[in-house]
Coordinates of C-alpha atoms in Angstrom, one line a residue:
X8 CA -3.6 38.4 -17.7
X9 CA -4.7 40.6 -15.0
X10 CA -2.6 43.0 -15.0
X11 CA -3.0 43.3 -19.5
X12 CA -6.9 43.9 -18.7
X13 CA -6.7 46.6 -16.2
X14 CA -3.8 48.6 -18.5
X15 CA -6.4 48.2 -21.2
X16 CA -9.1 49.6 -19.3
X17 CA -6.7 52.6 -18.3
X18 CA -6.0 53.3 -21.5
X19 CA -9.7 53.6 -22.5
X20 CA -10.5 55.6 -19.6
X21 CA -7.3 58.4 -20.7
X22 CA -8.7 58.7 -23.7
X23 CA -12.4 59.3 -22.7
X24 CA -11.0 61.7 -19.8
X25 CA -8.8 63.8 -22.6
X26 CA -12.0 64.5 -25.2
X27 CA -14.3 65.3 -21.9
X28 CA -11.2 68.1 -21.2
X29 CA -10.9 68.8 -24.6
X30 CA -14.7 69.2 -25.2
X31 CA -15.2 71.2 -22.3
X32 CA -12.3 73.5 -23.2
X33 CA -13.4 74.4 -26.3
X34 CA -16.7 75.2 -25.0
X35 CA -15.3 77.6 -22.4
X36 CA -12.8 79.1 -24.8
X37 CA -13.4 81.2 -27.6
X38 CA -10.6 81.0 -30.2
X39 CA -10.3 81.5 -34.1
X40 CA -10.9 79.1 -36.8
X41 CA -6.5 79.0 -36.9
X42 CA -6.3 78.0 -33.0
X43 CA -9.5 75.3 -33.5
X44 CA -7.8 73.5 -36.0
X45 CA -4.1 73.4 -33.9
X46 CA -6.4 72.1 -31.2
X47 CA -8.1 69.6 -33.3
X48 CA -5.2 68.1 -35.0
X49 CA -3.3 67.8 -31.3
X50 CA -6.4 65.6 -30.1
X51 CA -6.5 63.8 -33.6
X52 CA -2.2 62.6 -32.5
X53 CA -3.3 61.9 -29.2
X54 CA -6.0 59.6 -30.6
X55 CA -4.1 57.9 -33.1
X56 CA -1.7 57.4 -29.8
X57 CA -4.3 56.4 -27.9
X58 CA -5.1 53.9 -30.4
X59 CA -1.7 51.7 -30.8
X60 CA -1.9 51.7 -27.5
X61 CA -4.9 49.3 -27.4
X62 CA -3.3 47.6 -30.7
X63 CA -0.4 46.3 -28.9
X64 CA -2.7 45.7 -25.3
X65 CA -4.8 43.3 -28.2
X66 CA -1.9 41.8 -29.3
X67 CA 0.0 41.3 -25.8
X68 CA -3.2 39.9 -24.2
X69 CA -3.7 37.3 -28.1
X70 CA -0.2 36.0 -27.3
X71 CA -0.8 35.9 -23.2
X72 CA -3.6 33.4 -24.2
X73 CA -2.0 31.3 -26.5
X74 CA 1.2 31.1 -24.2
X75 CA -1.5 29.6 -21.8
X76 CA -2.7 26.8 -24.1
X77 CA 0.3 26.0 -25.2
X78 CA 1.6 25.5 -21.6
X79 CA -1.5 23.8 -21.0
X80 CA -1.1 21.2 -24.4
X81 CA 2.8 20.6 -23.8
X82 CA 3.6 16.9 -22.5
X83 CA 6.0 16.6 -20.0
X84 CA 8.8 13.5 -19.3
X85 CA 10.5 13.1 -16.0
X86 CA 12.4 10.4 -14.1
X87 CA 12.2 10.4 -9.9
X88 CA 13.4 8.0 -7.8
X89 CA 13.8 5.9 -10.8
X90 CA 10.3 6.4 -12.0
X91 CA 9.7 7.4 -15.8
X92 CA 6.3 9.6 -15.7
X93 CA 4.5 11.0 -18.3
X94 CA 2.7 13.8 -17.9
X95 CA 0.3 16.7 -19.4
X96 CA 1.0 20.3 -19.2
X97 CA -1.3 21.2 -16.1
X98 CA -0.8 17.8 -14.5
X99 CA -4.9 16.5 -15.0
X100 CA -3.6 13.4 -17.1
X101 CA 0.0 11.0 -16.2
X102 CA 1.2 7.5 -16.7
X103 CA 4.0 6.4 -14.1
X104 CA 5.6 3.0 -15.0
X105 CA 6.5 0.5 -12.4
X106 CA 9.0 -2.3 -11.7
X107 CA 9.9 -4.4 -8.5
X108 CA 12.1 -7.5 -8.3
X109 CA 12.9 -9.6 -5.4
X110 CA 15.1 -12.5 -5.4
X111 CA 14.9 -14.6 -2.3
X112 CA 18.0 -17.4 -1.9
X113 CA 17.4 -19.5 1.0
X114 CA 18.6 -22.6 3.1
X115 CA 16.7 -24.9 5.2
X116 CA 18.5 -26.7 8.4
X117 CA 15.8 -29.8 9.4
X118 CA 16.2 -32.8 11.5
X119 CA 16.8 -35.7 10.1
X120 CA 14.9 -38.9 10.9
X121 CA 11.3 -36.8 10.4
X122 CA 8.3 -39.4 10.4
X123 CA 6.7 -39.7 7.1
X124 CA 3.4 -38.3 8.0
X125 CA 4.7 -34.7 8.0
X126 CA 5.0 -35.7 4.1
X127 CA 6.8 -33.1 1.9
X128 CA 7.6 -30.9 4.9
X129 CA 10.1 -33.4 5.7
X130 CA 12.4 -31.8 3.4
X131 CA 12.0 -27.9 2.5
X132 CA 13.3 -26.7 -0.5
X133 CA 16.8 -25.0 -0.9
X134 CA 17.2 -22.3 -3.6
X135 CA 15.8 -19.3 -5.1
X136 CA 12.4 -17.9 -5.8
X137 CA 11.6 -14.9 -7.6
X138 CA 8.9 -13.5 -4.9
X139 CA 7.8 -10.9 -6.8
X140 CA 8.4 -9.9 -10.5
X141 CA 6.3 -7.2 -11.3
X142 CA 5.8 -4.6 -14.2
X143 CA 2.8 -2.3 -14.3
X144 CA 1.4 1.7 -14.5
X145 CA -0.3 4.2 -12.4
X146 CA -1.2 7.7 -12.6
X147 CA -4.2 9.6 -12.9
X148 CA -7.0 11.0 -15.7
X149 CA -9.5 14.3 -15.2
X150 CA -7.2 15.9 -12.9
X151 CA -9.5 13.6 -9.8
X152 CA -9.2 10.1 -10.9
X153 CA -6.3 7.8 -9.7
X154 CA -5.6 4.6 -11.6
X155 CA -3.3 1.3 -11.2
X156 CA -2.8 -1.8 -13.6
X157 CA 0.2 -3.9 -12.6
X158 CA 0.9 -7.5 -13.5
X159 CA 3.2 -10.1 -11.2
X160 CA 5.4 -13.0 -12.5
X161 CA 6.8 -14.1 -8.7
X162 CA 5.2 -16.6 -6.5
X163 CA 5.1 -18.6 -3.1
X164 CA 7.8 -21.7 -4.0
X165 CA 7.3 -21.2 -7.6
X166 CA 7.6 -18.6 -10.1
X167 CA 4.2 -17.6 -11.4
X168 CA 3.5 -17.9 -15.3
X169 CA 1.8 -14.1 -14.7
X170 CA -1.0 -12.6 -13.3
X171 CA -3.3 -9.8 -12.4
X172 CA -2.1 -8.1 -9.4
X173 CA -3.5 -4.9 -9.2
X174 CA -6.2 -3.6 -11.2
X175 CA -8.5 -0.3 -9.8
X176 CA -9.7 3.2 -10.9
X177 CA -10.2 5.5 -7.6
X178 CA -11.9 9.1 -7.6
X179 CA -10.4 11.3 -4.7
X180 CA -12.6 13.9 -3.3
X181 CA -10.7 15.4 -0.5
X182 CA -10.5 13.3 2.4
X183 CA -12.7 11.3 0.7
X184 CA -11.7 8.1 -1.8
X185 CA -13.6 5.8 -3.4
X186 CA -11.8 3.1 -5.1
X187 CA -13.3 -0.4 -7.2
X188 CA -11.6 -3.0 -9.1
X189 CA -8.9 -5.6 -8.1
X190 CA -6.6 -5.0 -5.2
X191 CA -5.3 -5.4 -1.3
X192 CA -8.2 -3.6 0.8
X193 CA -7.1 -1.6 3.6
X194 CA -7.2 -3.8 6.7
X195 CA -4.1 -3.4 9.2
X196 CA -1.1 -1.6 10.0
X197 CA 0.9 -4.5 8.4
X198 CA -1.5 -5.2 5.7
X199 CA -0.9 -1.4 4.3
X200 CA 2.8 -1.4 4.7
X201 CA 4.3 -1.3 1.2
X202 CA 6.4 -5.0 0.6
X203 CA 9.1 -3.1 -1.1
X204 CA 9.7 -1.7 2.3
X205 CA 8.7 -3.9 4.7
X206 CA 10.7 -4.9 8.0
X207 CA 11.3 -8.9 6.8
X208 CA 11.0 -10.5 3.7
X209 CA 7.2 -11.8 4.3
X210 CA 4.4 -10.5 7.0
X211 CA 3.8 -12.1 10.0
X212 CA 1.8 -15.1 9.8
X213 CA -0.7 -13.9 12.2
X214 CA -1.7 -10.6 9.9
X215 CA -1.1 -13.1 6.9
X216 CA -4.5 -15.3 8.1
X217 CA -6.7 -11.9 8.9
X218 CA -6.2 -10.5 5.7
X219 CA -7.0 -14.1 3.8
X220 CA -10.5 -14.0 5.3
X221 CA -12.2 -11.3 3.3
X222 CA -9.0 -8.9 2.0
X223 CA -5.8 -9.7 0.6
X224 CA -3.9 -9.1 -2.9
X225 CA -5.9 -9.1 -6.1
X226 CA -9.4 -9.2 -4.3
X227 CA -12.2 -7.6 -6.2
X228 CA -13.7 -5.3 -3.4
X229 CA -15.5 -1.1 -3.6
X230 CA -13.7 0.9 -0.7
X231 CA -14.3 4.2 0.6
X232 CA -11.6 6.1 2.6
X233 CA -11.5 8.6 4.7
X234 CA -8.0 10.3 5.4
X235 CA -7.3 13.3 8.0
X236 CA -4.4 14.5 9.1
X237 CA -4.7 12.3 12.7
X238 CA -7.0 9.2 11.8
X239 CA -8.4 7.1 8.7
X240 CA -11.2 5.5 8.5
X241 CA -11.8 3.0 6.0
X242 CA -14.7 0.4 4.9
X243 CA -14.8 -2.2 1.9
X244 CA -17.3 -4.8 0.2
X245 CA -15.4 -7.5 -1.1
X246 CA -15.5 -10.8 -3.4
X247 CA -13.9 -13.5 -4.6
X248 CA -10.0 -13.0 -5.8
X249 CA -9.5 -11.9 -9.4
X250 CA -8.4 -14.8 -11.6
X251 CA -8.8 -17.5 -8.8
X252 CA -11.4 -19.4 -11.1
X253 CA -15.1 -20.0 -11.3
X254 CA -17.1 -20.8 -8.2
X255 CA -21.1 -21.6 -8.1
X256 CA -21.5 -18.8 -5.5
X257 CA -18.6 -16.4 -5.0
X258 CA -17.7 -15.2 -2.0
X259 CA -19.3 -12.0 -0.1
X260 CA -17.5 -10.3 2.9
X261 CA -17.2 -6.8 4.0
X262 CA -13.9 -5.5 6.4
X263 CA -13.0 -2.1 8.1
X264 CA -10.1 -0.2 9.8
X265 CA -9.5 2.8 11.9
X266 CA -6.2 4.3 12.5
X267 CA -5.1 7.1 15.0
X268 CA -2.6 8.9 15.5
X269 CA -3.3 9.8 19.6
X270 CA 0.1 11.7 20.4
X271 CA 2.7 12.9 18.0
X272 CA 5.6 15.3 18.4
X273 CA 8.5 16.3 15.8
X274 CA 10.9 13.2 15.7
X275 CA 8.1 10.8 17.6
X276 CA 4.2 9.1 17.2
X277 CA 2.1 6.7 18.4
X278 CA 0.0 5.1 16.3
X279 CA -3.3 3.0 17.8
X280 CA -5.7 1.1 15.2
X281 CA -8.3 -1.6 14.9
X282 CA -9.6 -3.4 11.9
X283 CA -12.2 -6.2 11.2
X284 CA -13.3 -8.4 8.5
X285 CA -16.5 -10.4 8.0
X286 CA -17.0 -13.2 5.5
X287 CA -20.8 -13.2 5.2
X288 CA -21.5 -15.9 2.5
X289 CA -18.1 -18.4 1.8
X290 CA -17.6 -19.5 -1.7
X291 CA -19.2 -22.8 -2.8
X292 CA -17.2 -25.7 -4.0
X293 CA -19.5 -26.9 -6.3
X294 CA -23.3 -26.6 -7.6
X295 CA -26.3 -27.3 -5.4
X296 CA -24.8 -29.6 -2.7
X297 CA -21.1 -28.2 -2.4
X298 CA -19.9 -26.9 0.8
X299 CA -18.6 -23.5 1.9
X300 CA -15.0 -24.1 3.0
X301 CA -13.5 -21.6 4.7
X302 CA -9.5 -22.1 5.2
X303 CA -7.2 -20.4 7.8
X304 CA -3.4 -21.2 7.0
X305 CA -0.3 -19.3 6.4
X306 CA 3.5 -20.5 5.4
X307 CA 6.0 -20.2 7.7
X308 CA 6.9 -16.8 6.8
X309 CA 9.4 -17.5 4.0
X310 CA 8.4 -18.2 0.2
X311 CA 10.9 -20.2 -1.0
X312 CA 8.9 -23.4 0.1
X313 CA 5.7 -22.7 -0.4
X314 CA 4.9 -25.5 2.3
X315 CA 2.0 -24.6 4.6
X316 CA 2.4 -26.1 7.5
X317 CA -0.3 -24.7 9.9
X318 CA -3.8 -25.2 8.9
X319 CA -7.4 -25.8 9.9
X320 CA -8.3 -27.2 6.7
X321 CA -11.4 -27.1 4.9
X322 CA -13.9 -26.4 7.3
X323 CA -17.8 -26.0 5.6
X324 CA -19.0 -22.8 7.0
X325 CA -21.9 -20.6 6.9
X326 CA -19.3 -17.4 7.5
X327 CA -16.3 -16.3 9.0
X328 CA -14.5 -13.5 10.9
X329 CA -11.4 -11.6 12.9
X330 CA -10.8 -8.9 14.8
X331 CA -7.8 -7.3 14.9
X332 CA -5.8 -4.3 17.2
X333 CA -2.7 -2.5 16.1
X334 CA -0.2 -0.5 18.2
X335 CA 3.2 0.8 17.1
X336 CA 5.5 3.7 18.6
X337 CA 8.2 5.6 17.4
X338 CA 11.1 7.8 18.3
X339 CA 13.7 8.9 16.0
X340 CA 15.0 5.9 14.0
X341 CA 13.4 3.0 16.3
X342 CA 10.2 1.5 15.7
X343 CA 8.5 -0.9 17.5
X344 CA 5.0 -2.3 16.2
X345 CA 2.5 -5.3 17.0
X346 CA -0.9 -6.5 16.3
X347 CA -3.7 -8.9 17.9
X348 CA -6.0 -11.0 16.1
X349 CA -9.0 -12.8 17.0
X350 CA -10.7 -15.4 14.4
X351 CA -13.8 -17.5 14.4
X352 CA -15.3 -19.8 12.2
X353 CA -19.1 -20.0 12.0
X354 CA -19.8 -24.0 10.6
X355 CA -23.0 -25.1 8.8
X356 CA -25.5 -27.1 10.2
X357 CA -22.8 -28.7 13.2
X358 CA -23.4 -31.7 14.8
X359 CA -24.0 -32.2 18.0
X360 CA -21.3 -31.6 20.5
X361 CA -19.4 -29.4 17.9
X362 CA -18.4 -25.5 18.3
X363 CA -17.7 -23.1 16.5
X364 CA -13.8 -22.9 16.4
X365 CA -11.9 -20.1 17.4
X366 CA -8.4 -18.7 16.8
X367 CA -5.8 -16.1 17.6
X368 CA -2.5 -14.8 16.8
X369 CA -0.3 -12.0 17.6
X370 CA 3.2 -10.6 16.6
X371 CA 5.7 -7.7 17.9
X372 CA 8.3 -6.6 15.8
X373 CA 11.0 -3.7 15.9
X374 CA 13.7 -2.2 13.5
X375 CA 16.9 0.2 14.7
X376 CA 18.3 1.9 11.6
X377 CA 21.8 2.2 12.8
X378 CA 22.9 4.8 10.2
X379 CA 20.4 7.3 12.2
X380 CA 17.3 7.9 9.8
X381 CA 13.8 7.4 10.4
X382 CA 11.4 5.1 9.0
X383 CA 9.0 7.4 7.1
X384 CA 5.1 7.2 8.4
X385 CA 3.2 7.0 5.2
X386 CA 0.1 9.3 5.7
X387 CA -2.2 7.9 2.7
X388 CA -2.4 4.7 4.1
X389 CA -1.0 4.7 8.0
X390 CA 1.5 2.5 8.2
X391 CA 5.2 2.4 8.0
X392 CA 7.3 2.6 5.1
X393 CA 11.2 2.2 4.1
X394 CA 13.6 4.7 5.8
X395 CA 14.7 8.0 4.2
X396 CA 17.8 7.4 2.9
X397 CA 20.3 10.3 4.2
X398 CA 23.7 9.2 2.4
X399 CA 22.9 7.1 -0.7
X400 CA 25.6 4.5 -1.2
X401 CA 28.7 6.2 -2.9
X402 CA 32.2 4.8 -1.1
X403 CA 34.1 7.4 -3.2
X404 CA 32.2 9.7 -1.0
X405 CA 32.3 7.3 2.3
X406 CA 28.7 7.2 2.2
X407 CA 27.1 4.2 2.3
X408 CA 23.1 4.1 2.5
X409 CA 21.1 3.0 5.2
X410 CA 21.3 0.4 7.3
X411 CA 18.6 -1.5 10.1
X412 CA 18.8 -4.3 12.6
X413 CA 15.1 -5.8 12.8
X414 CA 13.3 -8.3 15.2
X415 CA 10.2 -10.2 15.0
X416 CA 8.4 -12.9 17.3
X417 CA 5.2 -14.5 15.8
X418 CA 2.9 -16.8 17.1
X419 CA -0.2 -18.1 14.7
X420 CA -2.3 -21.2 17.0
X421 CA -5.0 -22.9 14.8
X422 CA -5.9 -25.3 17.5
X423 CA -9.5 -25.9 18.8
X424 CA -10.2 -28.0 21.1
X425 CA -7.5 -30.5 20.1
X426 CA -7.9 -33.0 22.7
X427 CA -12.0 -33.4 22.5
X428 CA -13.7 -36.0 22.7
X429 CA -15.7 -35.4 19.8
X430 CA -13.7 -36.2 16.6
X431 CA -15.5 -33.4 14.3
X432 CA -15.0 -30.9 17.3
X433 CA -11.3 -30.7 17.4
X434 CA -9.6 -28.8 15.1
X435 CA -5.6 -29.6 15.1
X436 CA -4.1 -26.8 12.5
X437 CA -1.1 -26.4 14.4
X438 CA 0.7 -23.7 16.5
X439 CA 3.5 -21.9 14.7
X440 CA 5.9 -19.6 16.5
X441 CA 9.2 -17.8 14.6
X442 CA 11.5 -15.7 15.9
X443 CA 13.2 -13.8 13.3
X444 CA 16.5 -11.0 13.1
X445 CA 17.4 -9.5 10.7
X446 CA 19.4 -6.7 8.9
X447 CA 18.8 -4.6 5.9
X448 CA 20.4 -2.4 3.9
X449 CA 19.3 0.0 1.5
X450 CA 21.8 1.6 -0.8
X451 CA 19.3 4.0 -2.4
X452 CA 15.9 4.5 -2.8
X453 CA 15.6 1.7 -5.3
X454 CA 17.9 -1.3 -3.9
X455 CA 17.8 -3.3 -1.2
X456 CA 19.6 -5.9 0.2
X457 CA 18.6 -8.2 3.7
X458 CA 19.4 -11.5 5.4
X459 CA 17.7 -13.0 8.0
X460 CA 17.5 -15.9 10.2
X461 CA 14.3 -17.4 11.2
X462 CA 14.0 -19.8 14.0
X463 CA 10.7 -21.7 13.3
X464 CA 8.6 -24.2 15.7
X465 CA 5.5 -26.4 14.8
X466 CA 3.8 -28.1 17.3
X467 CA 0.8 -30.1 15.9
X468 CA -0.8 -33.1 16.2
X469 CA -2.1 -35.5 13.4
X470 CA -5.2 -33.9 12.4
X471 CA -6.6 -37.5 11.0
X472 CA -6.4 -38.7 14.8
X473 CA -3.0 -40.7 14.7
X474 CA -0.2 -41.0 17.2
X475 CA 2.7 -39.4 15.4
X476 CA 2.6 -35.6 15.6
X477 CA 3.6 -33.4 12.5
X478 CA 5.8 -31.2 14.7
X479 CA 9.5 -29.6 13.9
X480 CA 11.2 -27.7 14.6
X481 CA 14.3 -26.1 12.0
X482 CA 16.2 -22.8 11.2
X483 CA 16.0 -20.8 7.9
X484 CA 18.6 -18.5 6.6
X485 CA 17.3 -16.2 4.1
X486 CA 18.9 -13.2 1.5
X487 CA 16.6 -10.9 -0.3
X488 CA 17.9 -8.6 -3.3
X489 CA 15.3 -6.3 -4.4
X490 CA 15.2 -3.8 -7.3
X491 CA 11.8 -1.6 -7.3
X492 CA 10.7 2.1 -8.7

């Protein structure tokens, strides 16, 4: 387009240039009425040449333009990484479906013998559960707008009859975000891993009981993001969970992360973080008189059985909160990551001789891909995502995908004060530690296939007082296929 205007304006300019010359040299030239006219009808060709010129410059530049719009009109179809996406011609508007299934089979090994008040626990489901079954869309609209709407049919022991899982509209000013709807706030390093390409089949239990506070999947919360090329800084107000029912007074909480990237060089990072939640005003139960329960629990870190067997139980509280620190390192294609948490539970109108309970929990996990590729360091979010995968699987070709050996050790202890005196002081939700290996392998970008073996201790006492303890310990064997684009 440039280049068509300044030809034009050269054109113009020759002509203007040649009757100056030819002006000026009939004024300095005498000549007879036979030479005038030669002259005149040579400048007349040269006009009428002139002219044409500028025709086709009007007609090049017309078509230039409406090459433009049409570029600008045409719809585009593509497919990457499995991922149908639609998209306009100068990229302001797309739609990119989704899909991710995972299949978990799994097989408890128990005592037998167990005393009945551990209840269902007794006997932990063996089978499958689809964990996650999920269909959805993103993309984005006005070239700054980012939007998500996905649905999930999976569930913790059961399949789910289908529900909103994700549901925002986010408006990206760069580094700034700002993002409102339904969704998982940003509150941890393994809080903003993606599941599809997490480490184990389920989070630690610890980073599981932060993120129920005042964060966690489908939570109505407004967050604003900052995102640089060392550090993030987030902040959200959030509410109650979307589709989780009526309450008489919804929940109000607010939570925060920073995330820094201290040292880094070309195959290595360290990554240091802290994040924080605060539940300000707990849900009520029910009108006028209802408490405001606040609940810290977590499953054992497998979803077959959606048995929870740590808990503090309903406590009636005037708010809540954690605190949390994250540290990971990595070097080529080992990672090593852990996080600290810290929770408290404020109660309403205690008694005397009763506290204010307190909690903690704590992991450290690591993964070695064996097949030599690094686990990419997702900078929109920082965290960790699934390995690059060098050699997709093709045995023709003796390639075979990637492949990790990972290790986890968990504690969550939801004991307070379990011996006191003071019956409505004691809280006995149970000390839970796993330890967990595992190996994965990921074919492609899409698939993935793991199995691991959890080794899973309870020690609790019976929180209504008794004698017999609702301790075990057992072993879990678990395989995950997963399918997700």
């Amino acid at each position: 387009m440039i280049k068509t205007k300044t030809a034009f304006r050269a054109v113009l300019i020759a002509g203007v240039s040649l009757l100056a010359t030819a002006g000026a040299a009939s004024a300095q030239t005498a000549s007879s009425p036979e030479e005038a006219a030669a002259r005149i009808a040579a400048l007349e060709a040269q006009l009428n040449a002139l002219q044409q010129q500028v025709n086709d410059l009007k007609a090049a530049t017309a078509a230039s333009f409406k090459d433009v719009r049409a570029t600008q009109s045409a719809t585009t179809v593509s497919i990457a990484g499995a991922k149908p996406t639609i998209a306009s011609g100068d990229g302001a508007y797309s739609a990119t479906l989704h899909g991710v299934m995972q299949l978990d089979a799994a097989q408890y090994y128990q005592d037998k013998g167990l005393p009945a008040v551990i209840g269902n626990a007794r006997d932990l489901n063996n089978g499958t559960n689809f964990r996650r079954a999920r269909l959805g869309v993103d993309g984005k609209f006005a070239k700054n707008f980012d939007y998500s709407i996905l649905l999930d049919f999976g569930g913790a022991g059961t399949d789910g009859a289908g529900q909103l899982q994700e549901l925002f509209v986010q408006y990206n000013y760069a580094p700034f975000k700002i993002r409102v709807g339904a969704y998982a706030p940003n509150l941890g390093l393994e809080d903003a891993a993606s599941t599809n390409g997490s480490l184990f089949p389920e989070r630690p239990s610890s980073a599981e009981a932060a993120r129920s506070l005042a964060g966690a999947d489908r939570r109505i919360a407004l967050q604003g993001q900052v995102v640089r090329e060392r550090w993030l800084l987030s902040a959200a107000v959030t509410g109650a969970k979307a589709g989780d029912g009526q309450t008489f007074d919804e929940q109000l909480g607010y939570l925060g992360r920073f995330a820094f990237i201290p040292a880094k060089g070309q195959d290595w990072l360290v990554h240091v973080g802290a994040n924080a939640s605060i539940v300000a005003t707990p849900a009520q139960s029910a009108a006028l008189t209802g408490a405001y329960n606040v609940t810290l629990q977590d499953r054992p870190e497998l979803r077959v059985d959606g048995q929870q067997l740590v808990t503090t139980g309903a406590i009636d509280a005037e708010g809540a909160r954690h605190y949390g620190l994250e540290l990971a390192a990595q070097k080529k294609n080992l990672l090593i990551q852990g996080e600290y948490f810290d929770y408290k539970i404020d109660r309403r109108n205690p008694a005397a001789g009763v506290s204010d309970p307190k909690f903690t929990g704590w992991y450290v996990e690591g993964g070695w891909v064996l097949t030599g590729e690094a686990r990419k360091y997702n900078a929109n979010n920082f965290a960790f995502d699934a390995p690059a995968i060098a050699h997709p699987f093709d045995p023709k070709a003796r390639k075979w995908g990637a492949w990790e050996l990972a290790g986890r050790y968990s504690v969550l202890d939801l004991n307070h004060h379990e011996n006191a005196a003071v019956a409505g002081d004691r809280v006995r939700g149970g000390e839970q530690t796993i330890w967990t290996v595992g190996l994965n392998w990921f074919p492609n970008s899409v698939t993935k296939f793991s199995i691991d073996y959890l080794d899973v201790d309870i020690d609790r006492k019976d929180p209504a007082g008794g004698l017999l303890p609702l301790s075990q310990s057992y072993q879990a064997v678990n395989f995950r296929s997963q399918f997700a684009f």
